[in-house]
């Protein structure tokens, strides 16, 4: 260990004071602010749902055989009670005018296990 006292020159002190002066407004912005409750009458503006391993869509598997289509609307375009009748989205009929269903967002040839997925990343 070096026990000799370190001398501060005037230039180093002025640089330190200048840096502190520039950082002071930033430090004031990091203060905790008062918390206000949200307006209870405001509806949520966005809800995102994601199904990790697929949905009740048409598929043929060795374990259970042919599975019928039970998720996607029957036609592309605007969602109506007729296009979602008998589907999983049927329960959300009262919200159809505010819904958007996005499909074909998938990665072909990617396995279901993590090791195979990492090969493609």
PDB file of C-alpha atoms in Angstrom:
ATOM      1  CA  UNK A   1       0.000   0.000   0.000  1.00  0.00           C
ATOM      2  CA  UNK A   2       1.152   3.463  -0.780  1.00  0.00           C
ATOM      3  CA  UNK A   3       0.972   5.576   2.380  1.00  0.00           C
ATOM      4  CA  UNK A   4       2.126   8.839   0.859  1.00  0.00           C
ATOM      5  CA  UNK A   5      -0.656  11.413   0.779  1.00  0.00           C
ATOM      6  CA  UNK A   6      -1.920  12.231  -2.676  1.00  0.00           C
ATOM      7  CA  UNK A   7      -1.890  15.894  -3.574  1.00  0.00           C
ATOM      8  CA  UNK A   8      -4.897  17.383  -5.291  1.00  0.00           C
ATOM      9  CA  UNK A   9      -4.128  20.067  -7.773  1.00  0.00           C
ATOM     10  CA  UNK A  10      -6.449  22.922  -8.526  1.00  0.00           C
ATOM     11  CA  UNK A  11      -7.391  21.579 -11.974  1.00  0.00           C
ATOM     12  CA  UNK A  12      -8.609  18.216 -10.573  1.00  0.00           C
ATOM     13  CA  UNK A  13     -10.731  19.964  -7.938  1.00  0.00           C
ATOM     14  CA  UNK A  14     -12.321  22.256 -10.535  1.00  0.00           C
ATOM     15  CA  UNK A  15     -13.076  19.278 -12.821  1.00  0.00           C
ATOM     16  CA  UNK A  16     -14.746  17.462  -9.937  1.00  0.00           C
ATOM     17  CA  UNK A  17     -16.850  20.473  -9.005  1.00  0.00           C
ATOM     18  CA  UNK A  18     -17.820  20.973 -12.661  1.00  0.00           C
ATOM     19  CA  UNK A  19     -18.880  17.339 -13.021  1.00  0.00           C
ATOM     20  CA  UNK A  20     -20.913  17.526  -9.831  1.00  0.00           C
ATOM     21  CA  UNK A  21     -22.598  20.709 -11.055  1.00  0.00           C
ATOM     22  CA  UNK A  22     -23.580  19.035 -14.329  1.00  0.00           C
ATOM     23  CA  UNK A  23     -24.861  15.897 -12.583  1.00  0.00           C
ATOM     24  CA  UNK A  24     -26.939  17.713  -9.951  1.00  0.00           C
ATOM     25  CA  UNK A  25     -30.064  18.191 -12.153  1.00  0.00           C
ATOM     26  CA  UNK A  26     -29.923  14.506 -13.076  1.00  0.00           C
ATOM     27  CA  UNK A  27     -29.780  13.502  -9.424  1.00  0.00           C
ATOM     28  CA  UNK A  28     -32.832  15.647  -8.663  1.00  0.00           C
ATOM     29  CA  UNK A  29     -34.782  13.884 -11.398  1.00  0.00           C
ATOM     30  CA  UNK A  30     -34.161  10.533  -9.689  1.00  0.00           C
ATOM     31  CA  UNK A  31     -36.045  11.503  -6.537  1.00  0.00           C
ATOM     32  CA  UNK A  32     -39.088   9.404  -5.649  1.00  0.00           C
ATOM     33  CA  UNK A  33     -42.303  10.985  -6.843  1.00  0.00           C
ATOM     34  CA  UNK A  34     -45.741  10.985  -5.339  1.00  0.00           C
ATOM     35  CA  UNK A  35     -47.857   8.027  -6.374  1.00  0.00           C
ATOM     36  CA  UNK A  36     -51.321   8.760  -7.690  1.00  0.00           C
ATOM     37  CA  UNK A  37     -54.067   6.210  -8.196  1.00  0.00           C
ATOM     38  CA  UNK A  38     -55.227   5.567 -11.736  1.00  0.00           C
ATOM     39  CA  UNK A  39     -58.674   6.616 -12.834  1.00  0.00           C
ATOM     40  CA  UNK A  40     -60.906   3.583 -12.274  1.00  0.00           C
ATOM     41  CA  UNK A  41     -63.216   4.450 -15.154  1.00  0.00           C
ATOM     42  CA  UNK A  42     -60.452   4.237 -17.787  1.00  0.00           C
ATOM     43  CA  UNK A  43     -60.628   0.898 -19.660  1.00  0.00           C
ATOM     44  CA  UNK A  44     -57.405  -0.940 -20.524  1.00  0.00           C
ATOM     45  CA  UNK A  45     -56.116   0.092 -23.925  1.00  0.00           C
ATOM     46  CA  UNK A  46     -54.255  -3.075 -24.875  1.00  0.00           C
ATOM     47  CA  UNK A  47     -54.210  -6.697 -23.869  1.00  0.00           C
ATOM     48  CA  UNK A  48     -51.798  -9.147 -25.492  1.00  0.00           C
ATOM     49  CA  UNK A  49     -52.294 -12.896 -25.302  1.00  0.00           C
ATOM     50  CA  UNK A  50     -49.765 -15.454 -26.424  1.00  0.00           C
ATOM     51  CA  UNK A  51     -50.198 -19.197 -26.613  1.00  0.00           C
ATOM     52  CA  UNK A  52     -46.824 -20.865 -26.116  1.00  0.00           C
ATOM     53  CA  UNK A  53     -47.235 -24.258 -27.768  1.00  0.00           C
ATOM     54  CA  UNK A  54     -50.004 -23.672 -30.239  1.00  0.00           C
ATOM     55  CA  UNK A  55     -53.754 -23.431 -30.010  1.00  0.00           C
ATOM     56  CA  UNK A  56     -56.675 -25.753 -30.627  1.00  0.00           C
ATOM     57  CA  UNK A  57     -55.939 -25.692 -34.332  1.00  0.00           C
ATOM     58  CA  UNK A  58     -56.317 -28.477 -36.858  1.00  0.00           C
ATOM     59  CA  UNK A  59     -53.453 -30.935 -36.590  1.00  0.00           C
ATOM     60  CA  UNK A  60     -52.725 -34.620 -36.865  1.00  0.00           C
ATOM     61  CA  UNK A  61     -50.617 -36.160 -34.109  1.00  0.00           C
ATOM     62  CA  UNK A  62     -49.644 -39.730 -33.354  1.00  0.00           C
ATOM     63  CA  UNK A  63     -50.780 -39.427 -29.750  1.00  0.00           C
ATOM     64  CA  UNK A  64     -54.358 -38.253 -30.263  1.00  0.00           C
ATOM     65  CA  UNK A  65     -54.899 -38.485 -34.011  1.00  0.00           C
ATOM     66  CA  UNK A  66     -56.714 -35.836 -36.015  1.00  0.00           C
ATOM     67  CA  UNK A  67     -57.689 -32.767 -34.021  1.00  0.00           C
ATOM     68  CA  UNK A  68     -60.337 -30.458 -35.538  1.00  0.00           C
ATOM     69  CA  UNK A  69     -59.991 -26.715 -35.994  1.00  0.00           C
ATOM     70  CA  UNK A  70     -61.426 -24.961 -32.919  1.00  0.00           C
ATOM     71  CA  UNK A  71     -59.565 -21.673 -32.684  1.00  0.00           C
ATOM     72  CA  UNK A  72     -59.331 -19.532 -35.803  1.00  0.00           C
ATOM     73  CA  UNK A  73     -62.361 -17.701 -37.226  1.00  0.00           C
ATOM     74  CA  UNK A  74     -64.004 -19.402 -40.198  1.00  0.00           C
ATOM     75  CA  UNK A  75     -63.188 -16.504 -42.575  1.00  0.00           C
ATOM     76  CA  UNK A  76     -60.452 -13.903 -42.880  1.00  0.00           C
ATOM     77  CA  UNK A  77     -61.412 -10.279 -42.348  1.00  0.00           C
ATOM     78  CA  UNK A  78     -63.464  -8.509 -39.724  1.00  0.00           C
ATOM     79  CA  UNK A  79     -64.490 -10.617 -36.753  1.00  0.00           C
ATOM     80  CA  UNK A  80     -68.227 -11.194 -36.517  1.00  0.00           C
ATOM     81  CA  UNK A  81     -70.302 -13.466 -34.287  1.00  0.00           C
ATOM     82  CA  UNK A  82     -70.868 -15.746 -37.306  1.00  0.00           C
ATOM     83  CA  UNK A  83     -67.149 -16.196 -38.047  1.00  0.00           C
ATOM     84  CA  UNK A  84     -66.299 -17.155 -34.449  1.00  0.00           C
ATOM     85  CA  UNK A  85     -69.374 -19.267 -33.665  1.00  0.00           C
ATOM     86  CA  UNK A  86     -68.344 -22.596 -32.151  1.00  0.00           C
ATOM     87  CA  UNK A  87     -64.689 -21.555 -31.873  1.00  0.00           C
ATOM     88  CA  UNK A  88     -62.539 -20.685 -28.862  1.00  0.00           C
ATOM     89  CA  UNK A  89     -63.087 -16.999 -29.622  1.00  0.00           C
ATOM     90  CA  UNK A  90     -66.847 -17.471 -29.275  1.00  0.00           C
ATOM     91  CA  UNK A  91     -66.589 -16.576 -25.589  1.00  0.00           C
ATOM     92  CA  UNK A  92     -65.232 -13.134 -26.502  1.00  0.00           C
ATOM     93  CA  UNK A  93     -68.119 -12.206 -28.817  1.00  0.00           C
ATOM     94  CA  UNK A  94     -68.945  -8.986 -26.955  1.00  0.00           C
ATOM     95  CA  UNK A  95     -65.395  -7.681 -27.545  1.00  0.00           C
ATOM     96  CA  UNK A  96     -65.065  -8.565 -31.243  1.00  0.00           C
ATOM     97  CA  UNK A  97     -65.232  -4.943 -32.396  1.00  0.00           C
ATOM     98  CA  UNK A  98     -62.084  -4.234 -30.354  1.00  0.00           C
ATOM     99  CA  UNK A  99     -60.150  -7.403 -31.184  1.00  0.00           C
ATOM    100  CA  UNK A 100     -57.458  -8.260 -33.696  1.00  0.00           C
ATOM    101  CA  UNK A 101     -56.433 -11.872 -34.248  1.00  0.00           C
ATOM    102  CA  UNK A 102     -52.976 -12.272 -35.788  1.00  0.00           C
ATOM    103  CA  UNK A 103     -52.136 -15.570 -37.427  1.00  0.00           C
ATOM    104  CA  UNK A 104     -49.252 -17.152 -39.335  1.00  0.00           C
ATOM    105  CA  UNK A 105     -46.676 -15.842 -36.907  1.00  0.00           C
ATOM    106  CA  UNK A 106     -44.712 -19.034 -36.628  1.00  0.00           C
ATOM    107  CA  UNK A 107     -41.296 -20.475 -37.282  1.00  0.00           C
ATOM    108  CA  UNK A 108     -41.332 -23.522 -39.520  1.00  0.00           C
ATOM    109  CA  UNK A 109     -38.883 -26.370 -38.955  1.00  0.00           C
ATOM    110  CA  UNK A 110     -38.169 -25.362 -35.382  1.00  0.00           C
ATOM    111  CA  UNK A 111     -38.409 -28.210 -32.908  1.00  0.00           C
ATOM    112  CA  UNK A 112     -40.381 -28.123 -29.712  1.00  0.00           C
ATOM    113  CA  UNK A 113     -37.372 -28.809 -27.531  1.00  0.00           C
ATOM    114  CA  UNK A 114     -34.922 -26.103 -26.545  1.00  0.00           C
ATOM    115  CA  UNK A 115     -31.878 -27.737 -28.088  1.00  0.00           C
ATOM    116  CA  UNK A 116     -33.322 -27.693 -31.587  1.00  0.00           C
ATOM    117  CA  UNK A 117     -34.649 -24.152 -31.178  1.00  0.00           C
ATOM    118  CA  UNK A 118     -31.197 -22.889 -30.214  1.00  0.00           C
ATOM    119  CA  UNK A 119     -29.804 -24.200 -33.496  1.00  0.00           C
ATOM    120  CA  UNK A 120     -31.873 -21.613 -35.373  1.00  0.00           C
ATOM    121  CA  UNK A 121     -31.062 -18.613 -33.189  1.00  0.00           C
TER     122      UNK A 121
END
